[in-house]
Amino acid sequence: MRVILAEDSTLLREGLVRLLVEEGHEVVAAVGDAVSLMKEVEEQTPDMVVVDIRMPPTHTDDGLRAALEIRKRWPQISLLVLSQHVERNYAAQLLAANAERVGYLLKDRVAQVEEFLDALERIHAGGAAIDPEVVRQLVIRTTHGDPLAQLTPRERSVLETLAQGHTNTAIAQKLHISLSSVEKNLNTIFDKLKLSHTAGYSRRILAVLRYLES
């Protein structure tokens, strides 16, 4: 795939360039700030953008805002957002419009090369990839009226794995349960979260968003 990298750490940026090139991908640009990222995306229209959340010019959420703008202007471009720490509000913003062809990973995950490359492939294929640590640190409220509190431990495990962007088959493999059990648990989850078959919306995406917003 044709990739643009946006990361202000020269060491990490160059490491990612080398990794992606070795895997057969074409890195059409590698930049260190959000302004340059938008310029390159407009000129190159890549298949994938990998961007750090916090980068110049303000070192706050410039990368995230650039990612959201890219989603709006070029919805066909796949996005992988990197973060130093778990910032669940940012994850929710990124997924709010569409949880397809998008990922949110902690930078530590980049060091786990196989997982990082697997996430890239899932995103590029039209799926999602949410860092397991991001999912683990999302505190689920158990106050009265919270639909997530109604989930059993098994249903919660299935939802957590779904939130990481895995398919039903992958969920079954990771949790060591049958595919039919995954499908049954997902249908129960959708029912408990009151996610109907609404035209134009994926219940899987809505379930992930409900989980992230909890």
Tab-separated table of C-alpha atoms in Angstrom:
chain	number	residue	atom	x	y	z
A	1	MET	CA	0.000	0.000	0.000
A	2	ARG	CA	1.027	3.653	-0.416
A	3	VAL	CA	1.600	5.177	3.017
A	4	ILE	CA	2.189	8.633	4.486
A	5	LEU	CA	3.783	8.805	7.944
A	6	ALA	CA	3.376	11.774	10.290
A	7	GLU	CA	5.510	11.533	13.442
A	8	ASP	CA	7.627	14.276	15.034
A	9	SER	CA	10.129	11.834	16.548
A	10	THR	CA	12.748	11.420	13.828
A	11	LEU	CA	13.945	8.118	15.267
A	12	LEU	CA	10.479	6.540	15.313
A	13	ARG	CA	9.551	8.020	11.947
A	14	GLU	CA	12.634	6.636	10.234
A	15	GLY	CA	12.164	3.287	11.952
A	16	LEU	CA	8.617	3.052	10.662
A	17	VAL	CA	9.722	4.002	7.163
A	18	ARG	CA	12.315	1.222	7.162
A	19	LEU	CA	9.842	-1.324	8.553
A	20	LEU	CA	7.153	-0.537	6.004
A	21	VAL	CA	9.565	-0.518	3.067
A	22	GLU	CA	10.977	-3.881	4.161
A	23	GLU	CA	7.411	-5.225	4.164
A	24	GLY	CA	6.937	-4.125	0.568
A	25	HIS	CA	4.912	-0.964	1.143
A	26	GLU	CA	5.633	2.371	-0.527
A	27	VAL	CA	6.171	5.298	1.851
A	28	VAL	CA	5.311	8.268	-0.351
A	29	ALA	CA	6.023	10.851	2.385
A	30	ALA	CA	7.275	11.002	5.969
A	31	VAL	CA	6.686	14.292	7.788
A	32	GLY	CA	7.019	15.721	11.280
A	33	ASP	CA	4.031	18.056	11.644
A	34	ALA	CA	0.315	18.201	10.956
A	35	VAL	CA	0.517	21.030	8.405
A	36	SER	CA	2.944	19.083	6.229
A	37	LEU	CA	0.763	15.995	6.608
A	38	MET	CA	-2.295	17.704	5.168
A	39	LYS	CA	-0.242	19.102	2.291
A	40	GLU	CA	1.164	15.669	1.418
A	41	VAL	CA	-2.211	13.927	1.677
A	42	GLU	CA	-3.744	16.457	-0.683
A	43	GLU	CA	-0.922	15.961	-3.205
A	44	GLN	CA	-0.403	12.202	-2.879
A	45	THR	CA	-3.814	10.750	-1.864
A	46	PRO	CA	-2.274	7.661	-0.210
A	47	ASP	CA	-3.942	4.397	0.711
A	48	MET	CA	-2.969	4.728	4.374
A	49	VAL	CA	-1.959	7.494	6.788
A	50	VAL	CA	-0.126	6.721	10.034
A	51	VAL	CA	-0.206	9.756	12.333
A	52	ASP	CA	0.785	10.618	15.898
A	53	ILE	CA	-1.904	12.389	17.961
A	54	ARG	CA	0.424	14.932	19.591
A	55	MET	CA	2.716	16.703	17.168
A	56	PRO	CA	3.667	20.204	15.938
A	57	PRO	CA	2.693	22.924	15.619
A	58	THR	CA	1.024	22.979	19.074
A	59	HIS	CA	2.036	19.522	20.380
A	60	THR	CA	-1.521	18.934	21.640
A	61	ASP	CA	-4.033	17.155	19.398
A	62	ASP	CA	-2.831	18.410	16.010
A	63	GLY	CA	-2.426	14.900	14.645
A	64	LEU	CA	-5.909	13.868	15.729
A	65	ARG	CA	-7.491	16.962	14.203
A	66	ALA	CA	-5.621	16.278	10.965
A	67	ALA	CA	-6.857	12.672	11.045
A	68	LEU	CA	-10.462	13.794	11.529
A	69	GLU	CA	-10.110	16.226	8.619
A	70	ILE	CA	-8.682	13.462	6.441
A	71	ARG	CA	-11.646	11.234	7.352
A	72	LYS	CA	-13.988	14.012	6.315
A	73	ARG	CA	-12.295	14.970	3.038
A	74	TRP	CA	-10.905	11.611	1.915
A	75	PRO	CA	-13.041	8.855	3.495
A	76	GLN	CA	-11.392	6.229	1.294
A	77	ILE	CA	-8.025	6.712	3.019
A	78	SER	CA	-7.265	4.270	5.835
A	79	LEU	CA	-6.053	5.803	9.100
A	80	LEU	CA	-3.868	4.537	11.918
A	81	VAL	CA	-3.505	6.958	14.824
A	82	LEU	CA	-0.675	6.478	17.330
A	83	SER	CA	-0.695	7.694	20.928
A	84	GLN	CA	1.844	7.661	23.752
A	85	HIS	CA	-0.862	7.136	26.368
A	86	VAL	CA	-4.453	5.912	26.506
A	87	GLU	CA	-6.726	8.840	25.660
A	88	ARG	CA	-10.188	7.384	25.351
A	89	ASN	CA	-11.896	10.616	24.297
A	90	TYR	CA	-9.634	10.733	21.270
A	91	ALA	CA	-10.469	7.125	20.406
A	92	ALA	CA	-14.183	7.909	20.629
A	93	GLN	CA	-13.794	10.989	18.402
A	94	LEU	CA	-11.913	8.996	15.802
A	95	LEU	CA	-14.567	6.292	15.664
A	96	ALA	CA	-17.594	8.543	15.991
A	97	ALA	CA	-18.271	8.981	12.277
A	98	ASN	CA	-17.159	5.594	10.993
A	99	ALA	CA	-15.271	2.670	12.536
A	100	GLU	CA	-14.104	1.254	9.209
A	101	ARG	CA	-10.539	1.549	7.896
A	102	VAL	CA	-9.376	3.102	11.159
A	103	GLY	CA	-7.062	2.201	14.020
A	104	TYR	CA	-5.914	3.578	17.365
A	105	LEU	CA	-2.719	2.052	18.788
A	106	LEU	CA	-0.318	2.904	21.568
A	107	LYS	CA	3.217	3.578	20.369
A	108	ASP	CA	4.499	0.640	22.414
A	109	ARG	CA	2.549	-1.586	20.044
A	110	VAL	CA	4.842	-0.538	17.182
A	111	ALA	CA	7.678	-2.467	18.835
A	112	GLN	CA	5.569	-5.621	18.543
A	113	VAL	CA	6.145	-5.771	14.815
A	114	GLU	CA	3.789	-8.620	13.929
A	115	GLU	CA	0.867	-7.065	15.831
A	116	PHE	CA	1.557	-3.664	14.283
A	117	LEU	CA	1.678	-5.049	10.755
A	118	ASP	CA	-1.433	-7.163	11.393
A	119	ALA	CA	-3.263	-4.015	12.528
A	120	LEU	CA	-2.218	-2.215	9.341
A	121	GLU	CA	-3.519	-5.039	7.179
A	122	ARG	CA	-6.840	-5.205	9.055
A	123	ILE	CA	-7.347	-1.468	8.694
A	124	HIS	CA	-6.411	-1.469	5.015
A	125	ALA	CA	-8.845	-4.355	4.413
A	126	GLY	CA	-11.699	-2.209	5.734
A	127	GLY	CA	-11.671	-3.197	9.385
A	128	ALA	CA	-10.603	-1.524	12.615
A	129	ALA	CA	-7.783	-2.007	15.118
A	130	ILE	CA	-8.088	-0.669	18.650
A	131	ASP	CA	-5.161	-1.272	20.997
A	132	PRO	CA	-5.971	-3.931	23.625
A	133	GLU	CA	-4.549	-1.677	26.349
A	134	VAL	CA	-6.892	1.121	25.295
A	135	VAL	CA	-9.800	-1.280	25.630
A	136	ARG	CA	-8.607	-2.626	29.002
A	137	GLN	CA	-8.350	0.853	30.501
A	138	LEU	CA	-11.834	1.901	29.519
A	139	VAL	CA	-13.630	1.851	32.842
A	140	ILE	CA	-17.156	0.515	32.486
A	141	ARG	CA	-19.586	2.214	34.836
A	142	THR	CA	-21.827	-0.175	36.732
A	143	THR	CA	-24.380	2.353	37.924
A	144	HIS	CA	-28.074	1.577	37.637
A	145	GLY	CA	-29.360	2.004	34.129
A	146	ASP	CA	-26.027	1.446	32.384
A	147	PRO	CA	-26.790	-1.227	29.725
A	148	LEU	CA	-23.172	-2.439	29.785
A	149	ALA	CA	-23.654	-3.467	33.409
A	150	GLN	CA	-26.127	-6.081	32.163
A	151	LEU	CA	-23.462	-7.985	30.241
A	152	THR	CA	-22.119	-11.261	31.578
A	153	PRO	CA	-18.310	-11.700	31.928
A	154	ARG	CA	-18.277	-13.729	28.699
A	155	GLU	CA	-20.309	-11.125	26.813
A	156	ARG	CA	-18.001	-8.403	28.109
A	157	SER	CA	-14.960	-10.345	26.906
A	158	VAL	CA	-16.529	-10.714	23.474
A	159	LEU	CA	-17.319	-6.989	23.347
A	160	GLU	CA	-13.790	-6.072	24.465
A	161	THR	CA	-12.306	-8.217	21.702
A	162	LEU	CA	-14.761	-6.789	19.175
A	163	ALA	CA	-13.680	-3.283	20.238
A	164	GLN	CA	-10.124	-4.198	19.276
A	165	GLY	CA	-11.366	-4.606	15.707
A	166	HIS	CA	-11.352	-8.397	15.389
A	167	THR	CA	-13.669	-10.447	13.173
A	168	ASN	CA	-15.973	-13.113	14.612
A	169	THR	CA	-13.501	-15.825	13.624
A	170	ALA	CA	-10.618	-14.024	15.335
A	171	ILE	CA	-12.733	-13.451	18.454
A	172	ALA	CA	-13.462	-17.181	18.613
A	173	GLN	CA	-9.773	-18.011	18.307
A	174	LYS	CA	-8.650	-15.493	20.915
A	175	LEU	CA	-11.300	-16.481	23.474
A	176	HIS	CA	-11.111	-20.214	22.660
A	177	ILE	CA	-14.816	-20.513	21.977
A	178	SER	CA	-16.813	-21.631	18.951
A	179	LEU	CA	-17.817	-19.300	16.148
A	180	SER	CA	-21.482	-20.004	16.882
A	181	SER	CA	-20.894	-18.994	20.509
A	182	VAL	CA	-19.379	-15.695	19.358
A	183	GLU	CA	-22.377	-15.019	17.113
A	184	LYS	CA	-24.805	-15.898	19.905
A	185	ASN	CA	-23.003	-13.637	22.386
A	186	LEU	CA	-22.888	-10.756	19.904
A	187	ASN	CA	-26.613	-10.997	19.220
A	188	THR	CA	-27.271	-10.964	22.971
A	189	ILE	CA	-24.976	-7.959	23.382
A	190	PHE	CA	-26.790	-6.081	20.613
A	191	ASP	CA	-30.126	-6.857	22.241
A	192	LYS	CA	-28.986	-5.777	25.710
A	193	LEU	CA	-27.531	-2.541	24.301
A	194	LYS	CA	-30.793	-2.009	22.370
A	195	LEU	CA	-28.980	-1.796	19.040
A	196	SER	CA	-31.585	-2.463	16.393
A	197	HIS	CA	-30.998	-3.061	12.690
A	198	THR	CA	-31.011	0.657	11.859
A	199	ALA	CA	-30.516	1.394	8.177
A	200	GLY	CA	-27.125	2.929	7.448
A	201	TYR	CA	-25.483	1.893	10.726
A	202	SER	CA	-23.506	-1.204	11.689
A	203	ARG	CA	-24.488	-2.702	15.029
A	204	ARG	CA	-20.862	-3.760	15.498
A	205	ILE	CA	-19.735	-0.136	15.157
A	206	LEU	CA	-22.501	1.112	17.433
A	207	ALA	CA	-21.569	-1.487	20.057
A	208	VAL	CA	-17.919	-0.406	19.970
A	209	LEU	CA	-18.912	3.244	20.312
A	210	ARG	CA	-21.212	2.425	23.242
A	211	TYR	CA	-18.290	0.607	24.859
A	212	LEU	CA	-15.848	3.476	24.270
A	213	GLU	CA	-18.273	6.046	25.593
A	214	SER	CA	-19.008	4.114	28.790
